[in-house]
């Protein structure tokens, strides 16, 4: 049996696709032949990204402008898309909650994070499920964080909400497996994106150190000795989306250069 990574004829909806990890996932899936819909809030950046994607095997790539914090508008936009173009692969990804300790966070920050990451994911999934079931092929891949293995200092709201998403995903994995749908989480380590640059700047401000020094310390905490490229996270996502990953279901996959100390 050959390794089947062919995504021709599959429609993938990729969140947070205007930059960073989401953009890299869109490029990887398009490279495997999928039709990709790029989702985020900035239409102009999404359109630029769409122009950069390798052409699909047939049909076209699309753009969906939506904000995960605006649930009603999100539901309307995704239902309109899936009514005409059923989705088989959902990469649930967006920006991480702002940094800060858990005990100092504004209670509303937890509500906003729950709305974007969990209610947003549920809204997207429910619109995509009919297309997945009709195809007998579905992939939900959540981009979350290694904090589901070990909470990360200074990311209190993020640590909390990632667990909620991981538990949601694990439950879905057992509910949906009979329909040919898998549900998995990819846990990026330090990945060279705008998000990481913001975290480095924040740590530098809080510690009084320079950004270079903070980045150096962070690299030193990774056995691989470096940050990931977004494409290295996308490679894992693309594999989980492919036919080859049909029996991988309900896992948390760290892609972190060996940084996470727990099993
Ligand atoms: N980079 C890392 O080191 C790292 C490590 C662990 C986990 N992660 C997690 O992995 C995910 C992706 O990380 P990244 O580094 O690629 O982040 P990023 O550079 O901040 O990109 C976030 C993407 O999400 C979109 N987005 C943000 N808020 C949104 C909203 N309310 N509705 C719809 N789209 C929204 C942004 O586009 P628009 O502004 O156009 O909407 C952008 O495309 C995040 O959850 C992050 O916390 C990252």
PDB file of C-alpha atoms and ligand atoms in Angstrom:
ATOM      1  CA  UNK A   1       0.000   0.000   0.000  1.00  0.00           C
ATOM      2  CA  UNK A   2       1.390   3.430  -0.908  1.00  0.00           C
ATOM      3  CA  UNK A   3       1.222   6.390   1.444  1.00  0.00           C
ATOM      4  CA  UNK A   4      -1.888   8.284   0.345  1.00  0.00           C
ATOM      5  CA  UNK A   5      -1.484  12.027   0.808  1.00  0.00           C
ATOM      6  CA  UNK A   6      -3.735  12.938  -2.089  1.00  0.00           C
ATOM      7  CA  UNK A   7      -6.243  15.639  -1.175  1.00  0.00           C
ATOM      8  CA  UNK A   8      -7.620  16.237  -4.678  1.00  0.00           C
ATOM      9  CA  UNK A   9     -11.388  16.730  -4.536  1.00  0.00           C
ATOM     10  CA  UNK A  10     -11.352  17.550  -0.821  1.00  0.00           C
ATOM     11  CA  UNK A  11     -12.417  20.962   0.453  1.00  0.00           C
ATOM     12  CA  UNK A  12     -10.467  22.279   3.443  1.00  0.00           C
ATOM     13  CA  UNK A  13     -11.552  25.262   5.533  1.00  0.00           C
ATOM     14  CA  UNK A  14      -8.523  26.744   7.285  1.00  0.00           C
ATOM     15  CA  UNK A  15      -8.911  29.303  10.073  1.00  0.00           C
ATOM     16  CA  UNK A  16      -6.377  31.999  10.899  1.00  0.00           C
ATOM     17  CA  UNK A  17      -5.179  31.632   7.326  1.00  0.00           C
ATOM     18  CA  UNK A  18      -3.996  35.198   6.808  1.00  0.00           C
ATOM     19  CA  UNK A  19      -0.636  34.579   8.527  1.00  0.00           C
ATOM     20  CA  UNK A  20       1.466  32.234  10.620  1.00  0.00           C
ATOM     21  CA  UNK A  21       0.491  28.628  11.204  1.00  0.00           C
ATOM     22  CA  UNK A  22      -2.906  28.896   9.475  1.00  0.00           C
ATOM     23  CA  UNK A  23      -1.387  30.325   6.312  1.00  0.00           C
ATOM     24  CA  UNK A  24       1.230  27.559   6.269  1.00  0.00           C
ATOM     25  CA  UNK A  25      -1.529  24.931   6.661  1.00  0.00           C
ATOM     26  CA  UNK A  26      -3.427  26.418   3.723  1.00  0.00           C
ATOM     27  CA  UNK A  27      -0.294  26.290   1.555  1.00  0.00           C
ATOM     28  CA  UNK A  28       0.438  22.684   2.555  1.00  0.00           C
ATOM     29  CA  UNK A  29      -3.113  21.454   1.899  1.00  0.00           C
ATOM     30  CA  UNK A  30      -3.313  23.259  -1.424  1.00  0.00           C
ATOM     31  CA  UNK A  31       0.012  21.641  -2.326  1.00  0.00           C
ATOM     32  CA  UNK A  32      -1.618  18.244  -1.777  1.00  0.00           C
ATOM     33  CA  UNK A  33      -4.388  19.108  -4.258  1.00  0.00           C
ATOM     34  CA  UNK A  34      -7.150  20.305  -1.904  1.00  0.00           C
ATOM     35  CA  UNK A  35      -9.499  23.176  -2.557  1.00  0.00           C
ATOM     36  CA  UNK A  36      -8.869  25.555   0.312  1.00  0.00           C
ATOM     37  CA  UNK A  37     -11.098  28.213   1.837  1.00  0.00           C
ATOM     38  CA  UNK A  38      -8.977  30.699   3.762  1.00  0.00           C
ATOM     39  CA  UNK A  39     -10.727  32.185   6.780  1.00  0.00           C
ATOM     40  CA  UNK A  40      -9.785  35.152   9.005  1.00  0.00           C
ATOM     41  CA  UNK A  41     -10.891  38.769   9.494  1.00  0.00           C
ATOM     42  CA  UNK A  42      -8.622  40.675   7.053  1.00  0.00           C
ATOM     43  CA  UNK A  43     -10.007  40.240   3.559  1.00  0.00           C
ATOM     44  CA  UNK A  44      -7.144  41.959   1.736  1.00  0.00           C
ATOM     45  CA  UNK A  45      -4.504  39.724   3.353  1.00  0.00           C
ATOM     46  CA  UNK A  46      -6.582  36.605   2.683  1.00  0.00           C
ATOM     47  CA  UNK A  47      -6.911  37.576  -0.982  1.00  0.00           C
ATOM     48  CA  UNK A  48      -3.124  38.022  -1.218  1.00  0.00           C
ATOM     49  CA  UNK A  49      -2.614  34.590   0.355  1.00  0.00           C
ATOM     50  CA  UNK A  50      -5.121  33.015  -1.997  1.00  0.00           C
ATOM     51  CA  UNK A  51      -3.091  34.312  -4.946  1.00  0.00           C
ATOM     52  CA  UNK A  52       0.013  32.588  -3.513  1.00  0.00           C
ATOM     53  CA  UNK A  53      -1.575  29.121  -3.196  1.00  0.00           C
ATOM     54  CA  UNK A  54      -0.719  26.315  -5.616  1.00  0.00           C
ATOM     55  CA  UNK A  55      -3.705  25.743  -7.926  1.00  0.00           C
ATOM     56  CA  UNK A  56      -6.115  22.992  -6.814  1.00  0.00           C
ATOM     57  CA  UNK A  57      -6.605  19.809  -8.847  1.00  0.00           C
ATOM     58  CA  UNK A  58      -9.942  21.295 -10.004  1.00  0.00           C
ATOM     59  CA  UNK A  59     -12.176  24.214  -9.028  1.00  0.00           C
ATOM     60  CA  UNK A  60     -10.792  27.130  -7.069  1.00  0.00           C
ATOM     61  CA  UNK A  61      -9.643  28.373  -3.677  1.00  0.00           C
ATOM     62  CA  UNK A  62     -11.898  30.723  -1.722  1.00  0.00           C
ATOM     63  CA  UNK A  63     -11.827  33.352   0.992  1.00  0.00           C
ATOM     64  CA  UNK A  64     -14.228  33.576   3.952  1.00  0.00           C
ATOM     65  CA  UNK A  65     -14.100  36.752   6.020  1.00  0.00           C
ATOM     66  CA  UNK A  66     -15.326  35.963   9.527  1.00  0.00           C
ATOM     67  CA  UNK A  67     -14.596  36.800  13.156  1.00  0.00           C
ATOM     68  CA  UNK A  68     -14.752  33.907  15.629  1.00  0.00           C
ATOM     69  CA  UNK A  69     -15.947  36.347  18.288  1.00  0.00           C
ATOM     70  CA  UNK A  70     -19.044  37.259  16.241  1.00  0.00           C
ATOM     71  CA  UNK A  71     -20.943  33.994  16.515  1.00  0.00           C
ATOM     72  CA  UNK A  72     -24.128  34.935  14.629  1.00  0.00           C
ATOM     73  CA  UNK A  73     -22.269  36.428  11.674  1.00  0.00           C
ATOM     74  CA  UNK A  74     -19.845  33.487  11.715  1.00  0.00           C
ATOM     75  CA  UNK A  75     -22.740  31.000  11.584  1.00  0.00           C
ATOM     76  CA  UNK A  76     -24.355  32.866   8.683  1.00  0.00           C
ATOM     77  CA  UNK A  77     -21.085  32.993   6.718  1.00  0.00           C
ATOM     78  CA  UNK A  78     -20.112  29.357   7.262  1.00  0.00           C
ATOM     79  CA  UNK A  79     -23.613  28.044   6.546  1.00  0.00           C
ATOM     80  CA  UNK A  80     -23.685  29.976   3.281  1.00  0.00           C
ATOM     81  CA  UNK A  81     -20.295  28.518   2.292  1.00  0.00           C
ATOM     82  CA  UNK A  82     -21.058  24.906   3.196  1.00  0.00           C
ATOM     83  CA  UNK A  83     -24.507  24.966   1.540  1.00  0.00           C
ATOM     84  CA  UNK A  84     -22.758  25.361  -1.809  1.00  0.00           C
ATOM     85  CA  UNK A  85     -19.337  23.933  -1.056  1.00  0.00           C
ATOM     86  CA  UNK A  86     -19.381  21.148   1.554  1.00  0.00           C
ATOM     87  CA  UNK A  87     -16.260  20.973   3.702  1.00  0.00           C
ATOM     88  CA  UNK A  88     -14.459  17.733   4.577  1.00  0.00           C
ATOM     89  CA  UNK A  89     -11.416  19.146   6.382  1.00  0.00           C
ATOM     90  CA  UNK A  90     -11.738  21.774   9.114  1.00  0.00           C
ATOM     91  CA  UNK A  91      -8.556  23.271  10.535  1.00  0.00           C
ATOM     92  CA  UNK A  92      -9.815  25.171  13.585  1.00  0.00           C
ATOM     93  CA  UNK A  93      -7.192  27.830  14.204  1.00  0.00           C
ATOM     94  CA  UNK A  94      -7.041  31.512  15.107  1.00  0.00           C
ATOM     95  CA  UNK A  95      -5.104  33.856  17.358  1.00  0.00           C
ATOM     96  CA  UNK A  96      -4.229  32.914  20.929  1.00  0.00           C
ATOM     97  CA  UNK A  97      -5.703  34.782  23.909  1.00  0.00           C
ATOM     98  CA  UNK A  98      -3.576  37.703  25.204  1.00  0.00           C
ATOM     99  CA  UNK A  99      -0.827  36.796  27.701  1.00  0.00           C
ATOM    100  CA  UNK A 100      -1.030  37.371  31.461  1.00  0.00           C
ATOM    101  CA  UNK A 101      -1.451  35.399  34.656  1.00  0.00           C
ATOM    102  CA  UNK A 102      -4.611  33.389  35.260  1.00  0.00           C
ATOM    103  CA  UNK A 103      -5.477  35.084  38.547  1.00  0.00           C
ATOM    104  CA  UNK A 104      -5.138  38.634  37.214  1.00  0.00           C
ATOM    105  CA  UNK A 105      -7.100  38.081  33.993  1.00  0.00           C
ATOM    106  CA  UNK A 106     -10.312  40.034  33.500  1.00  0.00           C
ATOM    107  CA  UNK A 107     -13.188  37.532  33.828  1.00  0.00           C
ATOM    108  CA  UNK A 108     -14.408  38.758  30.470  1.00  0.00           C
ATOM    109  CA  UNK A 109     -11.143  37.548  28.878  1.00  0.00           C
ATOM    110  CA  UNK A 110     -12.204  33.995  29.718  1.00  0.00           C
ATOM    111  CA  UNK A 111     -15.626  34.579  28.158  1.00  0.00           C
ATOM    112  CA  UNK A 112     -14.076  35.971  24.961  1.00  0.00           C
ATOM    113  CA  UNK A 113     -11.617  33.082  24.716  1.00  0.00           C
ATOM    114  CA  UNK A 114     -14.374  30.507  25.248  1.00  0.00           C
ATOM    115  CA  UNK A 115     -16.494  32.196  22.592  1.00  0.00           C
ATOM    116  CA  UNK A 116     -13.747  32.294  19.952  1.00  0.00           C
ATOM    117  CA  UNK A 117     -12.116  28.946  20.593  1.00  0.00           C
ATOM    118  CA  UNK A 118     -14.958  26.702  21.720  1.00  0.00           C
ATOM    119  CA  UNK A 119     -18.225  28.276  20.558  1.00  0.00           C
ATOM    120  CA  UNK A 120     -16.474  29.284  17.325  1.00  0.00           C
ATOM    121  CA  UNK A 121     -15.235  25.740  16.794  1.00  0.00           C
ATOM    122  CA  UNK A 122     -18.635  24.257  17.511  1.00  0.00           C
ATOM    123  CA  UNK A 123     -20.314  26.689  15.094  1.00  0.00           C
ATOM    124  CA  UNK A 124     -17.869  25.766  12.333  1.00  0.00           C
ATOM    125  CA  UNK A 125     -18.057  22.044  13.025  1.00  0.00           C
ATOM    126  CA  UNK A 126     -21.855  21.898  12.954  1.00  0.00           C
ATOM    127  CA  UNK A 127     -21.890  23.572   9.542  1.00  0.00           C
ATOM    128  CA  UNK A 128     -19.199  21.222   8.211  1.00  0.00           C
ATOM    129  CA  UNK A 129     -20.553  17.943   9.616  1.00  0.00           C
ATOM    130  CA  UNK A 130     -23.156  17.264   6.894  1.00  0.00           C
ATOM    131  CA  UNK A 131     -20.462  17.533   4.206  1.00  0.00           C
ATOM    132  CA  UNK A 132     -18.116  15.266   6.145  1.00  0.00           C
ATOM    133  CA  UNK A 133     -20.826  12.676   6.731  1.00  0.00           C
ATOM    134  CA  UNK A 134     -21.987  12.772   3.099  1.00  0.00           C
ATOM    135  CA  UNK A 135     -18.403  12.150   1.954  1.00  0.00           C
ATOM    136  CA  UNK A 136     -17.737   9.506   4.621  1.00  0.00           C
ATOM    137  CA  UNK A 137     -14.541  11.513   5.151  1.00  0.00           C
ATOM    138  CA  UNK A 138     -13.991  14.161   7.763  1.00  0.00           C
ATOM    139  CA  UNK A 139     -11.061  15.708   9.567  1.00  0.00           C
ATOM    140  CA  UNK A 140     -11.280  18.203  12.403  1.00  0.00           C
ATOM    141  CA  UNK A 141      -7.832  19.417  13.398  1.00  0.00           C
ATOM    142  CA  UNK A 142      -7.555  21.942  16.217  1.00  0.00           C
ATOM    143  CA  UNK A 143      -4.406  24.011  16.540  1.00  0.00           C
ATOM    144  CA  UNK A 144      -4.033  24.442  20.274  1.00  0.00           C
ATOM    145  CA  UNK A 145      -0.882  24.364  22.422  1.00  0.00           C
ATOM    146  CA  UNK A 146       1.555  22.197  24.361  1.00  0.00           C
ATOM    147  CA  UNK A 147      -0.086  23.803  27.421  1.00  0.00           C
ATOM    148  CA  UNK A 148      -2.561  20.897  27.391  1.00  0.00           C
ATOM    149  CA  UNK A 149       0.434  18.786  28.474  1.00  0.00           C
ATOM    150  CA  UNK A 150       2.137  21.356  30.710  1.00  0.00           C
ATOM    151  CA  UNK A 151       0.598  24.781  31.462  1.00  0.00           C
ATOM    152  CA  UNK A 152       2.811  27.628  30.228  1.00  0.00           C
ATOM    153  CA  UNK A 153       3.668  30.408  32.698  1.00  0.00           C
ATOM    154  CA  UNK A 154       2.168  33.768  31.785  1.00  0.00           C
ATOM    155  CA  UNK A 155      -0.523  32.333  29.491  1.00  0.00           C
ATOM    156  CA  UNK A 156      -3.300  31.847  32.062  1.00  0.00           C
ATOM    157  CA  UNK A 157      -6.364  32.298  29.854  1.00  0.00           C
ATOM    158  CA  UNK A 158      -4.783  30.381  27.002  1.00  0.00           C
ATOM    159  CA  UNK A 159      -3.825  27.428  29.234  1.00  0.00           C
ATOM    160  CA  UNK A 160      -7.393  27.249  30.488  1.00  0.00           C
ATOM    161  CA  UNK A 161      -9.185  27.443  27.174  1.00  0.00           C
ATOM    162  CA  UNK A 162      -6.868  24.928  25.452  1.00  0.00           C
ATOM    163  CA  UNK A 163      -7.967  22.291  27.939  1.00  0.00           C
ATOM    164  CA  UNK A 164     -11.602  22.986  27.112  1.00  0.00           C
ATOM    165  CA  UNK A 165     -10.906  22.572  23.399  1.00  0.00           C
ATOM    166  CA  UNK A 166      -8.850  19.408  23.980  1.00  0.00           C
ATOM    167  CA  UNK A 167     -11.639  17.851  26.028  1.00  0.00           C
ATOM    168  CA  UNK A 168     -14.245  18.860  23.428  1.00  0.00           C
ATOM    169  CA  UNK A 169     -12.085  17.262  20.730  1.00  0.00           C
ATOM    170  CA  UNK A 170     -11.532  14.021  22.637  1.00  0.00           C
ATOM    171  CA  UNK A 171     -15.273  13.681  23.178  1.00  0.00           C
ATOM    172  CA  UNK A 172     -16.021  14.393  19.517  1.00  0.00           C
ATOM    173  CA  UNK A 173     -13.406  11.858  18.427  1.00  0.00           C
ATOM    174  CA  UNK A 174     -15.367   9.000  19.943  1.00  0.00           C
ATOM    175  CA  UNK A 175     -18.750  10.362  18.846  1.00  0.00           C
ATOM    176  CA  UNK A 176     -17.853  10.851  15.170  1.00  0.00           C
ATOM    177  CA  UNK A 177     -15.404   8.038  14.364  1.00  0.00           C
ATOM    178  CA  UNK A 178     -18.179   5.817  12.998  1.00  0.00           C
ATOM    179  CA  UNK A 179     -18.846   8.380  10.251  1.00  0.00           C
ATOM    180  CA  UNK A 180     -15.265   8.274   8.969  1.00  0.00           C
ATOM    181  CA  UNK A 181     -14.441  11.502  10.811  1.00  0.00           C
ATOM    182  CA  UNK A 182     -11.306  11.934  12.909  1.00  0.00           C
ATOM    183  CA  UNK A 183     -10.683  14.669  15.460  1.00  0.00           C
ATOM    184  CA  UNK A 184      -7.142  15.517  16.539  1.00  0.00           C
ATOM    185  CA  UNK A 185      -5.200  18.379  18.091  1.00  0.00           C
ATOM    186  CA  UNK A 186      -1.835  19.693  16.954  1.00  0.00           C
ATOM    187  CA  UNK A 187       0.192  21.349  19.717  1.00  0.00           C
ATOM    188  CA  UNK A 188       2.786  23.746  18.289  1.00  0.00           C
ATOM    189  CA  UNK A 189       5.899  24.557  20.260  1.00  0.00           C
ATOM    190  CA  UNK A 190       7.622  27.931  19.824  1.00  0.00           C
ATOM    191  CA  UNK A 191       6.855  28.772  16.198  1.00  0.00           C
ATOM    192  CA  UNK A 192       8.286  31.734  14.343  1.00  0.00           C
ATOM    193  CA  UNK A 193       5.112  33.810  13.773  1.00  0.00           C
ATOM    194  CA  UNK A 194       3.662  37.197  14.744  1.00  0.00           C
ATOM    195  CA  UNK A 195       2.170  35.536  17.831  1.00  0.00           C
ATOM    196  CA  UNK A 196       5.608  34.403  19.028  1.00  0.00           C
ATOM    197  CA  UNK A 197       7.118  37.834  18.383  1.00  0.00           C
ATOM    198  CA  UNK A 198       4.368  39.345  20.573  1.00  0.00           C
ATOM    199  CA  UNK A 199       5.070  36.869  23.365  1.00  0.00           C
ATOM    200  CA  UNK A 200       8.811  37.580  23.233  1.00  0.00           C
ATOM    201  CA  UNK A 201       8.179  41.339  23.351  1.00  0.00           C
ATOM    202  CA  UNK A 202       5.855  40.887  26.360  1.00  0.00           C
ATOM    203  CA  UNK A 203       8.350  38.751  28.260  1.00  0.00           C
ATOM    204  CA  UNK A 204      11.110  41.265  27.523  1.00  0.00           C
ATOM    205  CA  UNK A 205       8.966  44.129  28.888  1.00  0.00           C
ATOM    206  CA  UNK A 206       8.034  42.194  32.028  1.00  0.00           C
ATOM    207  CA  UNK A 207      11.574  41.017  32.796  1.00  0.00           C
ATOM    208  CA  UNK A 208      13.487  44.132  31.765  1.00  0.00           C
ATOM    209  CA  UNK A 209      15.637  41.988  29.442  1.00  0.00           C
ATOM    210  CA  UNK A 210      16.222  42.561  25.749  1.00  0.00           C
ATOM    211  CA  UNK A 211      14.094  40.715  23.198  1.00  0.00           C
ATOM    212  CA  UNK A 212      17.183  38.961  21.794  1.00  0.00           C
ATOM    213  CA  UNK A 213      18.056  37.669  25.246  1.00  0.00           C
ATOM    214  CA  UNK A 214      14.505  36.407  25.844  1.00  0.00           C
ATOM    215  CA  UNK A 215      14.430  34.699  22.445  1.00  0.00           C
ATOM    216  CA  UNK A 216      17.800  33.108  23.161  1.00  0.00           C
ATOM    217  CA  UNK A 217      16.547  31.688  26.476  1.00  0.00           C
ATOM    218  CA  UNK A 218      13.438  30.339  24.787  1.00  0.00           C
ATOM    219  CA  UNK A 219      15.488  28.648  22.058  1.00  0.00           C
ATOM    220  CA  UNK A 220      17.761  27.136  24.688  1.00  0.00           C
ATOM    221  CA  UNK A 221      14.718  25.487  26.333  1.00  0.00           C
ATOM    222  CA  UNK A 222      14.039  23.524  23.132  1.00  0.00           C
ATOM    223  CA  UNK A 223      16.097  20.340  22.634  1.00  0.00           C
ATOM    224  CA  UNK A 224      16.177  21.119  18.900  1.00  0.00           C
ATOM    225  CA  UNK A 225      17.787  24.471  19.820  1.00  0.00           C
ATOM    226  CA  UNK A 226      15.588  26.571  17.552  1.00  0.00           C
ATOM    227  CA  UNK A 227      12.046  27.786  16.904  1.00  0.00           C
ATOM    228  CA  UNK A 228       9.823  25.919  14.434  1.00  0.00           C
ATOM    229  CA  UNK A 229       8.993  27.293  11.028  1.00  0.00           C
ATOM    230  CA  UNK A 230       5.209  27.525  10.555  1.00  0.00           C
ATOM    231  CA  UNK A 231       5.554  25.017   7.696  1.00  0.00           C
ATOM    232  CA  UNK A 232       6.820  22.385  10.150  1.00  0.00           C
ATOM    233  CA  UNK A 233       3.555  22.631  12.115  1.00  0.00           C
ATOM    234  CA  UNK A 234       1.600  22.591   8.854  1.00  0.00           C
ATOM    235  CA  UNK A 235       3.289  19.343   7.793  1.00  0.00           C
ATOM    236  CA  UNK A 236       1.719  17.581  10.800  1.00  0.00           C
ATOM    237  CA  UNK A 237      -1.673  19.142  10.097  1.00  0.00           C
ATOM    238  CA  UNK A 238      -1.513  18.155   6.435  1.00  0.00           C
ATOM    239  CA  UNK A 239      -0.681  14.553   7.319  1.00  0.00           C
ATOM    240  CA  UNK A 240      -3.577  14.335   9.801  1.00  0.00           C
ATOM    241  CA  UNK A 241      -5.883  15.738   7.115  1.00  0.00           C
ATOM    242  CA  UNK A 242      -4.813  13.124   4.580  1.00  0.00           C
ATOM    243  CA  UNK A 243      -6.251   9.664   3.845  1.00  0.00           C
ATOM    244  CA  UNK A 244      -3.020   8.213   5.269  1.00  0.00           C
ATOM    245  CA  UNK A 245      -4.027   9.320   8.779  1.00  0.00           C
ATOM    246  CA  UNK A 246      -7.388   7.507   8.725  1.00  0.00           C
ATOM    247  CA  UNK A 247      -6.791   5.551  11.947  1.00  0.00           C
ATOM    248  CA  UNK A 248      -5.305   8.379  14.015  1.00  0.00           C
ATOM    249  CA  UNK A 249      -8.107   9.731  16.163  1.00  0.00           C
ATOM    250  CA  UNK A 250      -8.399  11.613  19.438  1.00  0.00           C
ATOM    251  CA  UNK A 251      -4.726  12.493  19.903  1.00  0.00           C
ATOM    252  CA  UNK A 252      -2.768  15.531  21.062  1.00  0.00           C
ATOM    253  CA  UNK A 253       0.301  15.770  18.831  1.00  0.00           C
ATOM    254  CA  UNK A 254       3.085  18.032  20.085  1.00  0.00           C
ATOM    255  CA  UNK A 255       5.203  19.512  17.282  1.00  0.00           C
ATOM    256  CA  UNK A 256       7.685  21.241  19.525  1.00  0.00           C
ATOM    257  CA  UNK A 257      11.253  20.113  18.831  1.00  0.00           C
ATOM    258  CA  UNK A 258      11.094  17.891  21.925  1.00  0.00           C
ATOM    259  CA  UNK A 259      10.389  20.729  24.387  1.00  0.00           C
ATOM    260  CA  UNK A 260       7.432  19.222  26.266  1.00  0.00           C
ATOM    261  CA  UNK A 261       8.783  17.183  29.154  1.00  0.00           C
ATOM    262  CA  UNK A 262       5.742  14.986  29.739  1.00  0.00           C
ATOM    263  CA  UNK A 263       4.583  11.985  27.748  1.00  0.00           C
TER     264      UNK A 263
HETATM  265  N1  LIG B   1       3.391  30.694  17.342  1.00  0.00           N
HETATM  266  C1  LIG B   1       3.604  29.938  18.424  1.00  0.00           C
HETATM  267  O1  LIG B   1       4.727  29.850  18.951  1.00  0.00           O
HETATM  268  C2  LIG B   1       2.469  29.126  19.004  1.00  0.00           C
HETATM  269  C3  LIG B   1       2.772  28.194  20.006  1.00  0.00           C
HETATM  270  C4  LIG B   1       1.727  27.457  20.558  1.00  0.00           C
HETATM  271  C5  LIG B   1       0.426  27.662  20.141  1.00  0.00           C
HETATM  272  N2  LIG B   1       0.177  28.588  19.172  1.00  0.00           N
HETATM  273  C6  LIG B   1      -1.217  28.793  18.800  1.00  0.00           C
HETATM  274  O2  LIG B   1      -1.429  28.441  17.446  1.00  0.00           O
HETATM  275  C7  LIG B   1      -2.453  29.293  16.892  1.00  0.00           C
HETATM  276  C8  LIG B   1      -1.906  30.008  15.647  1.00  0.00           C
HETATM  277  O3  LIG B   1      -0.736  30.685  16.038  1.00  0.00           O
HETATM  278  P1  LIG B   1       0.033  31.741  15.119  1.00  0.00           P
HETATM  279  O4  LIG B   1       1.336  31.905  15.759  1.00  0.00           O
HETATM  280  O5  LIG B   1      -0.075  31.390  13.688  1.00  0.00           O
HETATM  281  O6  LIG B   1      -0.870  33.045  15.422  1.00  0.00           O
HETATM  282  P2  LIG B   1      -0.891  34.465  14.704  1.00  0.00           P
HETATM  283  O7  LIG B   1       0.347  34.753  13.964  1.00  0.00           O
HETATM  284  O8  LIG B   1      -1.321  35.420  15.794  1.00  0.00           O
HETATM  285  O9  LIG B   1      -2.097  34.336  13.649  1.00  0.00           O
HETATM  286  C9  LIG B   1      -3.415  34.253  14.095  1.00  0.00           C
HETATM  287  C10 LIG B   1      -4.375  34.142  12.906  1.00  0.00           C
HETATM  288  O10 LIG B   1      -5.698  34.060  13.407  1.00  0.00           O
HETATM  289  C11 LIG B   1      -6.525  35.087  12.808  1.00  0.00           C
HETATM  290  N3  LIG B   1      -7.455  35.533  13.841  1.00  0.00           N
HETATM  291  C12 LIG B   1      -7.120  36.115  15.018  1.00  0.00           C
HETATM  292  N4  LIG B   1      -8.229  36.394  15.711  1.00  0.00           N
HETATM  293  C13 LIG B   1      -9.280  35.968  14.969  1.00  0.00           C
HETATM  294  C14 LIG B   1     -10.690  36.002  15.144  1.00  0.00           C
HETATM  295  N5  LIG B   1     -11.267  36.541  16.236  1.00  0.00           N
HETATM  296  N6  LIG B   1     -11.493  35.482  14.181  1.00  0.00           N
HETATM  297  C15 LIG B   1     -10.945  34.936  13.060  1.00  0.00           C
HETATM  298  N7  LIG B   1      -9.602  34.886  12.846  1.00  0.00           N
HETATM  299  C16 LIG B   1      -8.793  35.408  13.781  1.00  0.00           C
HETATM  300  C17 LIG B   1      -5.538  36.147  12.346  1.00  0.00           C
HETATM  301  O11 LIG B   1      -5.944  36.810  11.170  1.00  0.00           O
HETATM  302  P3  LIG B   1      -6.829  38.141  11.126  1.00  0.00           P
HETATM  303  O12 LIG B   1      -6.127  39.152  11.974  1.00  0.00           O
HETATM  304  O13 LIG B   1      -6.831  38.479   9.650  1.00  0.00           O
HETATM  305  O14 LIG B   1      -8.172  37.748  11.618  1.00  0.00           O
HETATM  306  C18 LIG B   1      -4.320  35.299  11.959  1.00  0.00           C
HETATM  307  O15 LIG B   1      -4.483  34.804  10.644  1.00  0.00           O
HETATM  308  C19 LIG B   1      -2.851  30.255  18.020  1.00  0.00           C
HETATM  309  O16 LIG B   1      -3.961  29.753  18.726  1.00  0.00           O
HETATM  310  C20 LIG B   1      -1.617  30.250  18.895  1.00  0.00           C
HETATM  311  O17 LIG B   1      -1.874  30.641  20.225  1.00  0.00           O
HETATM  312  C21 LIG B   1       1.155  29.305  18.594  1.00  0.00           C
END
